[in-house]
Short mmCIF file of C-alpha atoms in Angstrom, two decimals:
data_model
loop_
_atom_site.label_atom_id
_atom_site.label_comp_id
_atom_site.label_asym_id
_atom_site.label_seq_id
_atom_site.Cartn_x
_atom_site.Cartn_y
_atom_site.Cartn_z
CA MET A 1 0.00 0.00 0.00
CA ALA A 2 1.45 3.39 -1.06
CA THR A 3 1.93 6.04 1.61
CA PRO A 4 0.27 9.44 1.00
CA ASN A 5 2.47 12.45 0.11
CA LEU A 6 2.82 14.65 3.23
CA PRO A 7 3.48 18.46 2.83
CA GLN A 8 7.04 19.37 3.26
CA PRO A 9 7.90 22.00 5.91
CA PRO A 10 9.10 25.39 4.51
CA PRO A 11 12.80 26.00 4.48
CA GLU A 12 14.36 27.51 7.53
CA GLY A 13 14.06 31.31 7.52
CA GLU A 14 11.27 31.42 4.94
CA TRP A 15 8.83 32.94 7.44
CA PHE A 16 11.27 35.74 8.23
CA HIS A 17 11.86 36.57 4.55
CA THR A 18 8.12 36.65 3.89
CA TYR A 19 7.67 39.00 6.88
CA LEU A 20 10.31 41.38 5.54
CA LYS A 21 8.65 41.34 2.11
CA LEU A 22 5.17 42.13 3.43
CA LEU A 23 6.25 44.67 6.08
CA PRO A 24 6.37 47.73 3.75
CA GLN A 25 2.94 46.93 2.34
CA TRP A 26 1.56 46.51 5.84
CA GLN A 27 3.01 49.84 6.97
CA LEU A 28 1.58 51.58 3.91
CA LEU A 29 -1.81 50.05 4.61
CA ALA A 30 -1.64 51.16 8.25
CA LEU A 31 -0.72 54.75 7.25
CA SER A 32 -3.59 54.88 4.77
CA HIS A 33 -6.06 54.23 7.59
CA GLN A 34 -4.69 57.01 9.82
CA SER A 35 -7.19 59.83 9.97
CA MET A 36 -6.06 63.44 9.84
CA ILE A 37 -6.75 65.37 13.00
CA PRO A 38 -8.48 68.53 11.75
CA ILE A 39 -7.07 71.86 12.89
CA SER A 40 -9.05 75.07 13.15
CA ILE A 41 -7.04 78.27 12.80
CA SER A 42 -8.81 81.12 14.54
CA ARG A 43 -10.25 83.52 12.00
CA VAL A 44 -9.95 86.37 14.51
CA ASN A 45 -6.23 85.68 14.89
CA GLN A 46 -5.74 85.84 11.14
CA PHE A 47 -7.63 89.12 10.82
CA ASP A 48 -5.78 90.56 13.83
CA ALA A 49 -2.45 89.59 12.26
CA ALA A 50 -3.34 91.46 9.07
CA ARG A 51 -4.41 94.50 11.10
CA LEU A 52 -1.20 94.47 13.13
CA ASP A 53 0.86 94.34 9.92
CA ILE A 54 -1.00 97.41 8.66
CA GLU A 55 -0.36 99.24 11.94
CA MET A 56 3.33 98.31 11.80
CA SER A 57 3.60 99.70 8.29
CA ALA A 58 1.85 102.90 9.41
CA MET A 59 4.27 103.31 12.32
CA LEU A 60 7.27 102.90 10.03
CA LYS A 61 5.77 105.38 7.61
CA GLU A 62 5.21 107.92 10.38
CA GLN A 63 8.83 107.68 11.50
CA LEU A 64 10.06 108.01 7.92
CA VAL A 65 7.87 111.07 7.35
CA ARG A 66 9.43 112.70 10.42
CA VAL A 67 12.88 112.19 8.93
CA PHE A 68 11.84 114.14 5.80
CA SER A 69 9.87 116.79 7.71
CA LEU A 70 12.32 119.54 6.67
CA VAL A 71 12.19 118.86 2.94
CA LYS A 72 10.02 120.75 0.50
CA PRO A 73 6.34 120.54 1.52
CA GLY A 74 4.30 118.29 -0.72
CA MET A 75 7.28 116.43 -2.16
CA LEU A 76 6.82 113.42 0.11
CA PHE A 77 3.11 113.29 -0.68
CA GLN A 78 3.98 113.17 -4.37
CA TYR A 79 5.99 109.97 -3.84
CA GLU A 80 3.64 108.36 -1.30
CA PRO A 81 3.01 105.20 -3.41
CA GLU A 82 6.76 104.62 -3.71
CA LEU A 83 7.13 105.10 0.06
CA ASP A 84 4.37 102.58 0.81
CA ALA A 85 5.87 100.07 -1.62
CA PHE A 86 9.32 100.49 -0.05
CA LEU A 87 7.99 99.83 3.45
CA GLU A 88 6.01 96.79 2.31
CA PHE A 89 9.13 95.46 0.59
CA LEU A 90 11.17 95.87 3.78
CA ILE A 91 8.61 93.90 5.78
CA TRP A 92 8.54 91.17 3.12
CA ARG A 93 12.33 91.04 2.84
CA PHE A 94 13.00 90.55 6.55
CA SER A 95 10.06 88.25 7.28
CA ILE A 96 8.62 86.08 4.51
CA TRP A 97 11.76 85.92 2.38
CA VAL A 98 13.85 84.53 5.26
CA ASP A 99 11.12 82.06 6.36
CA LYS A 100 10.03 84.18 9.31
CA PRO A 101 6.52 85.38 10.13
CA THR A 102 5.49 88.98 9.66
CA PRO A 103 5.21 91.05 12.88
CA GLY A 104 1.45 90.51 13.02
CA ASN A 105 1.75 86.78 12.35
CA ALA A 106 4.44 86.46 15.00
CA LEU A 107 2.20 88.07 17.63
CA MET A 108 -0.64 85.73 16.71
CA ASP A 109 1.66 82.65 16.56
CA LEU A 110 1.00 82.11 12.85
CA ARG A 111 3.20 81.11 9.93
CA TYR A 112 2.75 80.45 6.23
CA ARG A 113 2.60 76.85 5.00
CA ASP A 114 2.72 75.55 1.44
CA GLU A 115 -0.66 73.87 1.14
CA ARG A 116 0.25 72.24 -2.18
CA ALA A 117 2.93 70.12 -0.48
CA MET A 118 0.41 68.94 2.09
CA GLU A 119 -2.06 67.93 -0.61
CA SER A 120 0.58 65.89 -2.39
CA ARG A 121 1.56 64.11 0.83
CA GLY A 122 -1.99 63.08 1.55
CA LYS A 123 -3.20 62.54 5.07
CA VAL A 124 -1.12 63.69 8.00
CA ARG A 125 -1.36 63.16 11.71
CA THR A 126 -1.72 66.63 13.22
CA GLY A 127 -2.20 69.11 10.39
CA LEU A 128 0.53 71.40 11.74
CA GLU A 129 3.37 69.79 9.81
CA GLY A 130 4.45 71.03 6.47
CA PRO A 131 7.16 73.11 4.83
CA GLY A 132 7.12 76.84 4.45
CA LEU A 133 6.69 78.73 1.20
CA THR A 134 8.90 77.92 -1.75
CA ILE A 135 11.12 80.53 -3.39
CA ALA A 136 8.67 80.90 -6.26
CA GLN A 137 5.78 81.48 -3.85
CA LYS A 138 7.77 84.11 -1.97
CA ILE A 139 8.65 85.98 -5.17
CA TRP A 140 5.08 85.87 -6.46
CA TYR A 141 3.85 87.04 -3.05
CA CYS A 142 6.15 90.07 -3.26
CA ILE A 143 5.08 90.81 -6.84
CA ALA A 144 1.39 90.60 -5.94
CA THR A 145 1.45 92.51 -2.65
CA VAL A 146 4.19 95.09 -3.24
CA GLY A 147 4.28 95.44 -7.01
CA GLY A 148 0.57 94.92 -7.57
CA GLN A 149 -0.55 97.49 -5.02
CA TYR A 150 2.02 100.03 -6.21
CA THR A 151 1.09 99.58 -9.89
CA TRP A 152 -2.62 99.86 -9.15
CA ALA A 153 -2.15 103.00 -7.00
CA ARG A 154 -0.05 104.69 -9.67
CA LEU A 155 -2.49 103.71 -12.42
CA GLN A 156 -5.43 105.16 -10.51
CA SER A 157 -3.64 108.42 -9.72
CA PHE A 158 -2.43 108.78 -13.31
CA SER A 159 -5.89 108.14 -14.76
CA ALA A 160 -7.48 110.58 -12.32
CA PHE A 161 -4.85 113.24 -13.10
CA ARG A 162 -5.34 112.78 -16.85
CA ARG A 163 -9.12 112.82 -16.33
CA TRP A 164 -9.75 109.68 -18.33
CA GLY A 165 -13.27 109.46 -16.95
CA ASP A 166 -14.45 112.72 -18.50
CA SER A 167 -16.79 112.42 -21.42
CA GLU A 168 -14.74 114.96 -23.40
CA GLN A 169 -11.72 112.68 -23.48
CA ARG A 170 -10.71 110.53 -26.41
CA PRO A 171 -12.51 107.21 -26.88
CA LEU A 172 -9.34 105.25 -26.06
CA ALA A 173 -8.85 107.01 -22.72
CA ARG A 174 -12.54 106.63 -21.92
CA ARG A 175 -12.41 102.90 -22.65
CA ALA A 176 -9.30 102.51 -20.50
CA TRP A 177 -11.11 104.24 -17.62
CA ILE A 178 -14.13 101.95 -17.99
CA LEU A 179 -11.81 98.93 -18.07
CA ILE A 180 -10.10 100.06 -14.86
CA GLN A 181 -13.44 100.51 -13.13
CA ARG A 182 -14.62 97.06 -14.24
CA ILE A 183 -11.40 95.40 -13.07
CA GLU A 184 -11.74 97.10 -9.70
CA GLY A 185 -15.36 96.00 -9.43
CA LEU A 186 -14.51 92.39 -10.31
CA TYR A 187 -11.70 92.37 -7.78
CA LYS A 188 -14.01 93.66 -5.04
CA VAL A 189 -16.62 91.03 -5.89
CA ALA A 190 -13.98 88.28 -5.87
CA SER A 191 -12.60 89.55 -2.56
CA PHE A 192 -16.07 89.53 -1.04
CA GLY A 193 -16.64 85.97 -2.26
CA ASN A 194 -13.27 84.92 -0.86
CA LEU A 195 -14.22 86.53 2.47
CA LEU A 196 -17.40 84.45 2.65
CA VAL A 197 -15.46 81.27 1.87
CA PHE A 198 -12.83 82.21 4.45
CA LEU A 199 -15.46 82.76 7.14
CA TYR A 200 -16.88 79.31 6.37
CA THR A 201 -13.65 77.32 6.05
CA GLY A 202 -11.05 79.46 7.87
CA ARG A 203 -8.52 79.09 5.04
CA PHE A 204 -6.91 81.80 2.84
CA ARG A 205 -7.99 85.21 4.13
CA ASN A 206 -7.34 86.99 0.79
CA LEU A 207 -7.14 86.20 -2.90
CA ILE A 208 -3.33 86.26 -3.03
CA GLU A 209 -3.04 83.54 -0.39
CA ARG A 210 -5.70 81.45 -2.15
CA VAL A 211 -3.99 81.66 -5.55
CA LEU A 212 -0.54 80.91 -4.11
CA LYS A 213 -1.91 78.20 -1.78
CA ALA A 214 -0.17 79.92 1.15
CA ARG A 215 -2.12 78.99 4.25
CA LEU A 216 -1.70 80.42 7.73
CA VAL A 217 -1.25 77.77 10.42
CA TYR A 218 -0.06 77.88 14.00
CA GLY A 219 3.68 77.99 14.46
CA SER A 220 3.48 76.20 17.80
CA PRO A 221 0.47 74.17 18.98
CA ASN A 222 1.06 75.11 22.63
CA MET A 223 1.37 78.89 22.31
CA ASN A 224 -1.53 81.21 22.98
CA ARG A 225 -2.20 84.69 21.69
CA ALA A 226 0.63 87.09 22.46
CA VAL A 227 -1.80 90.03 22.77
CA SER A 228 -3.54 90.34 26.12
CA PHE A 229 -7.29 90.79 26.13
CA GLU A 230 -6.93 93.15 29.09
CA TYR A 231 -4.78 95.49 27.05
CA MET A 232 -7.17 95.28 24.12
CA ASN A 233 -10.12 96.14 26.40
CA ARG A 234 -8.29 99.15 27.84
CA GLN A 235 -7.47 100.30 24.33
CA LEU A 236 -11.09 100.04 23.23
CA VAL A 237 -12.31 101.94 26.31
CA TRP A 238 -9.74 104.69 25.78
CA ASN A 239 -10.66 105.04 22.10
CA GLU A 240 -14.35 105.38 22.95
CA PHE A 241 -13.57 107.90 25.71
CA SER A 242 -11.41 109.97 23.34
CA GLU A 243 -14.16 110.04 20.72
CA MET A 244 -16.66 111.18 23.35
CA LEU A 245 -14.35 114.01 24.44
CA LEU A 246 -13.82 115.11 20.84
CA LEU A 247 -17.59 115.25 20.47
CA LEU A 248 -18.31 117.17 23.69
CA LEU A 249 -15.39 119.62 23.91
CA PRO A 250 -16.51 121.86 21.01
CA LEU A 251 -19.89 122.23 22.72
CA LEU A 252 -18.33 123.58 25.93
CA ASN A 253 -17.43 127.25 26.36
CA SER A 254 -14.21 127.50 28.32
CA SER A 255 -14.93 131.03 29.50
CA SER A 256 -18.32 129.99 30.85
CA VAL A 257 -16.80 127.05 32.71
CA LYS A 258 -14.15 129.31 34.26
CA LYS A 259 -16.80 131.83 35.25
CA ILE A 260 -18.82 129.11 36.99
CA LEU A 261 -15.76 127.74 38.82
CA SER A 262 -14.28 131.13 39.74
CA PRO A 263 -16.19 131.47 43.08
CA PHE A 264 -14.66 128.20 44.27
CA SER A 265 -11.06 129.15 43.47
CA LYS A 266 -8.63 129.73 46.37
CA ASP A 267 -6.18 132.58 46.99
CA LYS A 268 -8.04 134.89 44.68
CA SER A 269 -6.68 138.04 46.31
CA SER A 270 -3.04 136.94 46.20
CA SER A 271 -3.17 135.87 42.57
CA SER A 272 -5.24 138.77 41.21
CA LYS A 273 -2.22 141.07 40.83
CA VAL A 274 -0.21 138.39 39.02
CA ASP A 275 -3.17 137.67 36.74
CA ASP A 276 -3.55 141.35 35.87
CA ASP A 277 0.13 141.66 34.91
CA THR A 278 0.21 138.61 32.63
CA CYS A 279 -1.48 137.92 29.31
CA PRO A 280 -4.48 135.59 29.79
CA ILE A 281 -3.55 133.68 26.64
CA CYS A 282 0.20 133.03 26.86
CA GLN A 283 0.54 133.65 30.64
CA ALA A 284 3.56 135.91 30.08
CA ILE A 285 4.17 139.60 30.67
CA PRO A 286 3.07 141.40 27.50
CA ALA A 287 5.91 142.82 25.45
CA ILE A 288 3.52 145.07 23.51
CA PRO A 289 0.60 145.47 25.92
CA PHE A 290 -2.88 146.09 24.52
CA LEU A 291 -6.19 146.43 26.33
CA ALA A 292 -9.30 144.54 25.39
CA LEU A 293 -12.36 146.73 25.33
CA PRO A 294 -14.62 147.13 27.20
CA CYS A 295 -13.18 144.92 30.01
CA GLN A 296 -9.75 146.67 30.06
CA HIS A 297 -7.72 143.46 30.59
CA ARG A 298 -4.15 143.47 29.31
CA TYR A 299 -3.00 141.18 26.48
CA CYS A 300 -0.05 140.71 24.20
CA TYR A 301 -0.80 142.42 20.93
CA TYR A 302 -0.21 139.35 18.80
CA CYS A 303 -2.17 137.04 21.14
CA LEU A 304 -5.20 139.33 21.19
CA ARG A 305 -5.07 140.12 17.49
CA THR A 306 -4.78 136.49 16.36
CA ARG A 307 -7.57 135.32 18.68
CA CYS A 308 -9.91 138.07 17.53
CA ALA A 309 -9.10 137.35 13.88
CA ALA A 310 -9.76 133.65 14.36
CA ALA A 311 -13.09 134.10 16.17
CA SER A 312 -15.43 137.00 15.46
CA SER A 313 -17.09 136.63 18.88
CA PHE A 314 -13.98 136.26 21.00
CA ARG A 315 -14.61 136.56 24.75
CA CYS A 316 -12.13 137.56 27.41
CA PRO A 317 -10.96 134.43 29.29
CA ARG A 318 -10.90 136.35 32.59
CA CYS A 319 -14.32 137.90 32.66
CA GLY A 320 -16.19 136.33 29.77
CA GLU A 321 -17.03 139.70 28.18
CA PRO A 322 -17.01 139.88 24.35
CA VAL A 323 -14.08 141.85 22.95
CA VAL A 324 -15.37 144.53 20.59
CA ALA A 325 -12.18 146.60 20.24
CA MET A 326 -8.56 146.80 21.35
CA GLN A 327 -6.47 149.76 22.58
CA ARG A 328 -2.77 150.20 23.23
CA HIS A 329 -1.95 150.28 26.92
CA GLY A 330 -1.40 153.89 28.03
CA GLY A 331 -3.78 155.39 25.49
CA LEU A 332 -1.10 156.16 22.89
CA ALA A 333 -3.25 154.86 20.06
CA GLY A 334 -6.93 155.01 19.29
CA ASN A 335 -9.39 152.21 19.39
CA THR A 336 -9.11 149.62 16.64
CA ASN A 337 -11.42 146.92 15.45
CA PRO A 338 -9.73 143.58 16.23
CA ASN A 339 -11.39 141.79 13.32
CA GLN A 340 -9.89 144.03 10.68
#
């Protein structure tokens, strides 16, 4: 009777070689099932970063204007687009070009990430990984933000100076003006649409970032906002208080307030002689003393004359009487109308 053929055992080490062969496929299969942890970048942080960058540019511009305060008036205003472009280029050169966040992004703990590289990699674990912008993205960002804004500002000022929008202009200039207006309208519509998409998804706060696929993500997952809410609240309260003062101060008459508070003032007798010898406006002894009529209080000639010329119903700060004329102290000159 023939014996059945029994299966032969695999060679020694065959299980180990099969394991090494299937290990890469198993790891790839395990990575494909890893779900991406979604991240939500605060929309307020992104808007605050943009606002802080604008404020930083304004501060630099203010300091630069002070440097050229002694030059010919109006010359700096003539080259204002070039000045704005130069400041924006400086911010870009020392932040985005060297893979550093802008001042506003740094305060909000944000950085730019190349979203195209993340899409090609597929699913990731945290959503915070990813390289920064490529050299091409940085250059196109500079061209769009610095060069684009400068070119558009110059084009608008040139077309307005040449009066392209007038109906008396040539048809070519009129068509160019209509084209500029349509491009501006389309850009505003596209920006508004991008804003709605940004509020829904939280990605790409402007059109330039959306086209370049430059997304703002957190630089560190454990860092909070660098701007204190307490400071922001104090700033808001102070701004509202300043606006209220600017609204109410023109409605108050300083002479009337002084007249109401005068009975409560102390040492009136000791200070009356000093008050009579000094000009009520500059608080100095008048070099060319003049009397305000009819109250007979002494003023500097230039102080009294400029105040009367600026306000037709100027009142004496000491007594509140309207000044109708002025006379040189000592009666050497006749009465003069201060408004002439």
